[in-house]
PDB file of C-alpha atoms in Angstrom:
ATOM      1  CA  MET M   1      17.476  93.027 223.551  1.00  0.00           C
ATOM      2  CA  SER M   2      16.372  96.638 223.851  1.00  0.00           C
ATOM      3  CA  SER M   3      17.494  96.723 227.494  1.00  0.00           C
ATOM      4  CA  VAL M   4      21.045  95.826 226.408  1.00  0.00           C
ATOM      5  CA  SER M   5      21.160  98.566 223.792  1.00  0.00           C
ATOM      6  CA  SER M   6      19.705 101.149 226.200  1.00  0.00           C
ATOM      7  CA  THR M   7      22.308 100.066 228.781  1.00  0.00           C
ATOM      8  CA  ASP M   8      25.024 100.417 226.142  1.00  0.00           C
ATOM      9  CA  ALA M   9      23.675 103.822 225.096  1.00  0.00           C
ATOM     10  CA  ALA M  10      23.579 105.002 228.722  1.00  0.00           C
ATOM     11  CA  ALA M  11      27.150 103.773 229.280  1.00  0.00           C
ATOM     12  CA  SER M  12      28.235 105.538 226.084  1.00  0.00           C
ATOM     13  CA  ARG M  13      26.611 108.821 227.194  1.00  0.00           C
ATOM     14  CA  GLU M  14      28.242 108.533 230.616  1.00  0.00           C
ATOM     15  CA  ARG M  15      31.625 107.882 228.992  1.00  0.00           C
ATOM     16  CA  ARG M  16      31.232 110.970 226.754  1.00  0.00           C
ATOM     17  CA  ARG M  17      30.219 113.087 229.781  1.00  0.00           C
ATOM     18  CA  THR M  18      33.287 111.894 231.687  1.00  0.00           C
ATOM     19  CA  MET M  19      35.555 112.564 228.710  1.00  0.00           C
ATOM     20  CA  ASN M  20      34.068 116.068 228.433  1.00  0.00           C
ATOM     21  CA  ARG M  21      34.714 116.652 232.151  1.00  0.00           C
ATOM     22  CA  ILE M  22      38.342 115.676 231.595  1.00  0.00           C
ATOM     23  CA  THR M  23      38.873 117.888 228.535  1.00  0.00           C
ATOM     24  CA  ASP M  24      37.087 120.781 230.281  1.00  0.00           C
ATOM     25  CA  GLY M  25      39.338 120.188 233.287  1.00  0.00           C
ATOM     26  CA  ILE M  26      42.446 120.373 231.098  1.00  0.00           C
ATOM     27  CA  ARG M  27      41.268 123.666 229.624  1.00  0.00           C
ATOM     28  CA  GLU M  28      40.449 125.073 233.066  1.00  0.00           C
ATOM     29  CA  LEU M  29      43.830 123.929 234.380  1.00  0.00           C
ATOM     30  CA  GLY M  30      45.468 125.944 231.598  1.00  0.00           C
ATOM     31  CA  VAL M  31      43.534 129.054 232.621  1.00  0.00           C
ATOM     32  CA  VAL M  32      44.193 128.632 236.335  1.00  0.00           C
ATOM     33  CA  MET M  33      47.905 127.923 235.828  1.00  0.00           C
ATOM     34  CA  THR M  34      48.224 130.998 233.598  1.00  0.00           C
ATOM     35  CA  VAL M  35      46.641 133.169 236.302  1.00  0.00           C
ATOM     36  CA  LEU M  36      48.863 131.586 238.964  1.00  0.00           C
ATOM     37  CA  ASN M  37      51.946 132.195 236.842  1.00  0.00           C
ATOM     38  CA  LEU M  38      50.930 135.807 236.187  1.00  0.00           C
ATOM     39  CA  ARG M  39      50.383 136.449 239.890  1.00  0.00           C
ATOM     40  CA  ALA M  40      53.681 134.794 240.824  1.00  0.00           C
ATOM     41  CA  GLY M  41      55.433 136.872 238.167  1.00  0.00           C
ATOM     42  CA  GLU M  42      53.932 140.040 239.633  1.00  0.00           C
ATOM     43  CA  GLN M  43      55.498 139.120 242.986  1.00  0.00           C
ATOM     44  CA  VAL M  44      58.998 139.057 241.479  1.00  0.00           C
ATOM     45  CA  GLY M  45      58.595 141.584 238.645  1.00  0.00           C
ATOM     46  CA  LEU M  46      58.534 139.137 235.718  1.00  0.00           C
ATOM     47  CA  ARG M  47      56.180 138.659 232.796  1.00  0.00           C
ATOM     48  CA  ASP M  48      54.593 135.292 232.021  1.00  0.00           C
ATOM     49  CA  VAL M  49      57.041 134.411 229.236  1.00  0.00           C
ATOM     50  CA  GLU M  50      60.004 135.283 231.469  1.00  0.00           C
ATOM     51  CA  MET M  51      58.608 133.013 234.170  1.00  0.00           C
ATOM     52  CA  LYS M  52      58.208 130.240 231.580  1.00  0.00           C
ATOM     53  CA  ALA M  53      61.812 130.665 230.434  1.00  0.00           C
ATOM     54  CA  LEU M  54      63.067 130.440 234.012  1.00  0.00           C
ATOM     55  CA  ASP M  55      60.866 127.410 234.673  1.00  0.00           C
ATOM     56  CA  VAL M  56      62.369 125.560 231.699  1.00  0.00           C
ATOM     57  CA  LEU M  57      65.908 126.471 232.794  1.00  0.00           C
ATOM     58  CA  MET M  58      65.196 125.450 236.412  1.00  0.00           C
ATOM     59  CA  ARG M  59      63.829 122.044 235.360  1.00  0.00           C
ATOM     60  CA  ASP M  60      66.047 121.240 232.381  1.00  0.00           C
ATOM     61  CA  GLY M  61      69.265 123.055 233.270  1.00  0.00           C
ATOM     62  CA  ALA M  62      71.462 125.368 231.244  1.00  0.00           C
ATOM     63  CA  MET M  63      70.887 125.506 227.505  1.00  0.00           C
ATOM     64  CA  SER M  64      71.602 127.731 224.545  1.00  0.00           C
ATOM     65  CA  ALA M  65      69.364 130.666 223.741  1.00  0.00           C
ATOM     66  CA  LYS M  66      68.445 128.897 220.500  1.00  0.00           C
ATOM     67  CA  ALA M  67      67.373 125.712 222.330  1.00  0.00           C
ATOM     68  CA  LEU M  68      65.401 127.716 224.905  1.00  0.00           C
ATOM     69  CA  GLY M  69      63.716 129.734 222.162  1.00  0.00           C
ATOM     70  CA  GLN M  70      62.754 126.552 220.317  1.00  0.00           C
ATOM     71  CA  ARG M  71      61.399 125.035 223.510  1.00  0.00           C
ATOM     72  CA  LEU M  72      59.229 128.101 224.118  1.00  0.00           C
ATOM     73  CA  GLY M  73      58.309 128.562 220.447  1.00  0.00           C
ATOM     74  CA  MET M  74      59.878 132.023 220.404  1.00  0.00           C
ATOM     75  CA  HIS M  75      61.562 133.861 217.532  1.00  0.00           C
ATOM     76  CA  PRO M  76      65.333 134.237 218.209  1.00  0.00           C
ATOM     77  CA  ALA M  77      65.153 138.053 218.363  1.00  0.00           C
ATOM     78  CA  THR M  78      62.304 137.884 220.883  1.00  0.00           C
ATOM     79  CA  MET M  79      64.225 135.317 222.940  1.00  0.00           C
ATOM     80  CA  THR M  80      67.288 137.587 222.942  1.00  0.00           C
ATOM     81  CA  GLY M  81      65.228 140.472 224.345  1.00  0.00           C
ATOM     82  CA  ILE M  82      63.772 138.259 227.072  1.00  0.00           C
ATOM     83  CA  LEU M  83      67.207 136.953 228.022  1.00  0.00           C
ATOM     84  CA  ASP M  84      68.702 140.453 228.035  1.00  0.00           C
ATOM     85  CA  LYS M  85      66.044 141.529 230.554  1.00  0.00           C
ATOM     86  CA  LEU M  86      66.517 138.402 232.703  1.00  0.00           C
ATOM     87  CA  GLU M  87      70.290 138.832 232.699  1.00  0.00           C
ATOM     88  CA  LYS M  88      70.094 142.543 233.559  1.00  0.00           C
ATOM     89  CA  ALA M  89      67.778 141.739 236.498  1.00  0.00           C
ATOM     90  CA  GLY M  90      70.137 139.015 237.762  1.00  0.00           C
ATOM     91  CA  TRP M  91      67.924 136.004 236.972  1.00  0.00           C
ATOM     92  CA  VAL M  92      70.257 134.343 234.447  1.00  0.00           C
ATOM     93  CA  THR M  93      73.857 134.411 233.338  1.00  0.00           C
ATOM     94  CA  ARG M  94      75.357 133.728 229.934  1.00  0.00           C
ATOM     95  CA  GLU M  95      78.404 131.500 229.967  1.00  0.00           C
ATOM     96  CA  ARG M  96      80.468 129.806 227.286  1.00  0.00           C
ATOM     97  CA  ASP M  97      79.845 126.077 226.953  1.00  0.00           C
ATOM     98  CA  PRO M  98      83.038 124.375 228.180  1.00  0.00           C
ATOM     99  CA  ASP M  99      82.553 121.645 225.560  1.00  0.00           C
ATOM    100  CA  ASP M 100      81.987 124.032 222.642  1.00  0.00           C
ATOM    101  CA  ARG M 101      83.252 127.593 223.134  1.00  0.00           C
ATOM    102  CA  ARG M 102      81.095 128.794 220.196  1.00  0.00           C
ATOM    103  CA  VAL M 103      77.929 128.078 222.211  1.00  0.00           C
ATOM    104  CA  VAL M 104      76.697 130.367 224.956  1.00  0.00           C
ATOM    105  CA  LEU M 105      74.652 128.655 227.665  1.00  0.00           C
ATOM    106  CA  ILE M 106      71.920 130.381 229.616  1.00  0.00           C
ATOM    107  CA  GLN M 107      72.184 129.452 233.291  1.00  0.00           C
ATOM    108  CA  PRO M 108      69.595 130.350 235.948  1.00  0.00           C
ATOM    109  CA  VAL M 109      71.009 132.139 238.998  1.00  0.00           C
ATOM    110  CA  ARG M 110      70.307 129.723 241.835  1.00  0.00           C
ATOM    111  CA  GLU M 111      69.766 132.359 244.530  1.00  0.00           C
ATOM    112  CA  ARG M 112      67.298 134.314 242.415  1.00  0.00           C
ATOM    113  CA  VAL M 113      65.243 131.332 241.269  1.00  0.00           C
ATOM    114  CA  GLY M 114      64.987 130.382 244.933  1.00  0.00           C
ATOM    115  CA  GLU M 115      62.601 133.354 245.180  1.00  0.00           C
ATOM    116  CA  ILE M 116      60.286 131.656 242.686  1.00  0.00           C
ATOM    117  CA  ILE M 117      60.634 128.252 244.310  1.00  0.00           C
ATOM    118  CA  ARG M 118      59.580 129.782 247.632  1.00  0.00           C
ATOM    119  CA  LEU M 119      56.479 131.314 245.989  1.00  0.00           C
ATOM    120  CA  PHE M 120      55.320 127.857 244.905  1.00  0.00           C
ATOM    121  CA  ALA M 121      56.389 125.960 248.047  1.00  0.00           C
ATOM    122  CA  GLY M 122      52.899 125.858 249.559  1.00  0.00           C
ATOM    123  CA  MET M 123      51.319 124.661 246.348  1.00  0.00           C
ATOM    124  CA  ASN M 124      54.007 122.008 245.880  1.00  0.00           C
ATOM    125  CA  THR M 125      53.450 120.733 249.426  1.00  0.00           C
ATOM    126  CA  SER M 126      49.703 120.587 248.807  1.00  0.00           C
ATOM    127  CA  ALA M 127      50.224 118.786 245.491  1.00  0.00           C
ATOM    128  CA  THR M 128      52.394 116.159 247.177  1.00  0.00           C
ATOM    129  CA  ALA M 129      49.741 115.641 249.858  1.00  0.00           C
ATOM    130  CA  MET M 130      47.050 115.333 247.191  1.00  0.00           C
ATOM    131  CA  LEU M 131      49.087 112.771 245.214  1.00  0.00           C
ATOM    132  CA  ASP M 132      49.691 110.721 248.374  1.00  0.00           C
ATOM    133  CA  LYS M 133      46.087 109.505 248.219  1.00  0.00           C
ATOM    134  CA  TYR M 134      46.801 107.572 245.006  1.00  0.00           C
ATOM    135  CA  ASP M 135      48.558 104.214 244.825  1.00  0.00           C
ATOM    136  CA  THR M 136      51.582 103.674 242.575  1.00  0.00           C
ATOM    137  CA  GLY M 137      49.528 102.214 239.724  1.00  0.00           C
ATOM    138  CA  GLN M 138      47.168 105.182 239.768  1.00  0.00           C
ATOM    139  CA  LEU M 139      50.112 107.589 239.857  1.00  0.00           C
ATOM    140  CA  GLU M 140      51.599 105.858 236.820  1.00  0.00           C
ATOM    141  CA  THR M 141      48.276 106.254 234.985  1.00  0.00           C
ATOM    142  CA  ILE M 142      48.107 109.939 235.918  1.00  0.00           C
ATOM    143  CA  ALA M 143      51.726 110.481 234.825  1.00  0.00           C
ATOM    144  CA  ASP M 144      51.059 108.681 231.530  1.00  0.00           C
ATOM    145  CA  PHE M 145      47.921 110.751 230.954  1.00  0.00           C
ATOM    146  CA  LEU M 146      49.694 114.048 231.658  1.00  0.00           C
ATOM    147  CA  GLY M 147      52.586 113.058 229.404  1.00  0.00           C
ATOM    148  CA  SER M 148      50.100 112.304 226.637  1.00  0.00           C
ATOM    149  CA  VAL M 149      48.345 115.656 227.109  1.00  0.00           C
ATOM    150  CA  VAL M 150      51.694 117.469 226.938  1.00  0.00           C
ATOM    151  CA  GLY M 151      52.544 115.549 223.768  1.00  0.00           C
ATOM    152  CA  LEU M 152      49.226 116.490 222.167  1.00  0.00           C
ATOM    153  CA  ALA M 153      49.708 120.155 223.070  1.00  0.00           C
ATOM    154  CA  LYS M 154      53.250 120.173 221.648  1.00  0.00           C
ATOM    155  CA  GLN M 155      52.018 118.542 218.468  1.00  0.00           C
ATOM    156  CA  ALA M 156      49.189 121.057 218.119  1.00  0.00           C
ATOM    157  CA  SER M 157      51.479 124.061 218.738  1.00  0.00           C
ATOM    158  CA  THR M 158      54.019 122.941 216.128  1.00  0.00           C
ATOM    159  CA  ALA M 159      51.225 122.498 213.566  1.00  0.00           C
ATOM    160  CA  TRP M 160      50.587 126.268 213.769  1.00  0.00           C
ATOM    161  CA  ARG M 161      54.101 127.300 212.770  1.00  0.00           C
TER     162      ARG M 161
END
């Protein structure tokens, strides 16, 4: 009987160690991605938050300044300053929403964001090659896990408002 409980205890310790490796990995990923984003921003003359704004616009498409500010957790006045700088530097345009002329949409300038896409091309190619070693079921598990982590982070960040 004691061998079963010691086996269970060992399995439990191993599980906790693995879970700690995963949570430590998530934290380290945040640090490494922040450094990568800062270095990429230096290449094109943008701050981290400006890079984040462009990333959201590149992935999600045009949106209002209010929606972008909410997505980034930014105060409207701060978001306006960021967008003014991005527009002046030719990274975004402001255009009236054809469906609601009261709304102004922020649109990334395709040619300019191509500069950022090119910066990350090597990493994206490497990421695709890395993911190729997983089967579809494993990829679905990874995607589910990452979606859950994003959800937890969003939930935690809104709790601090």
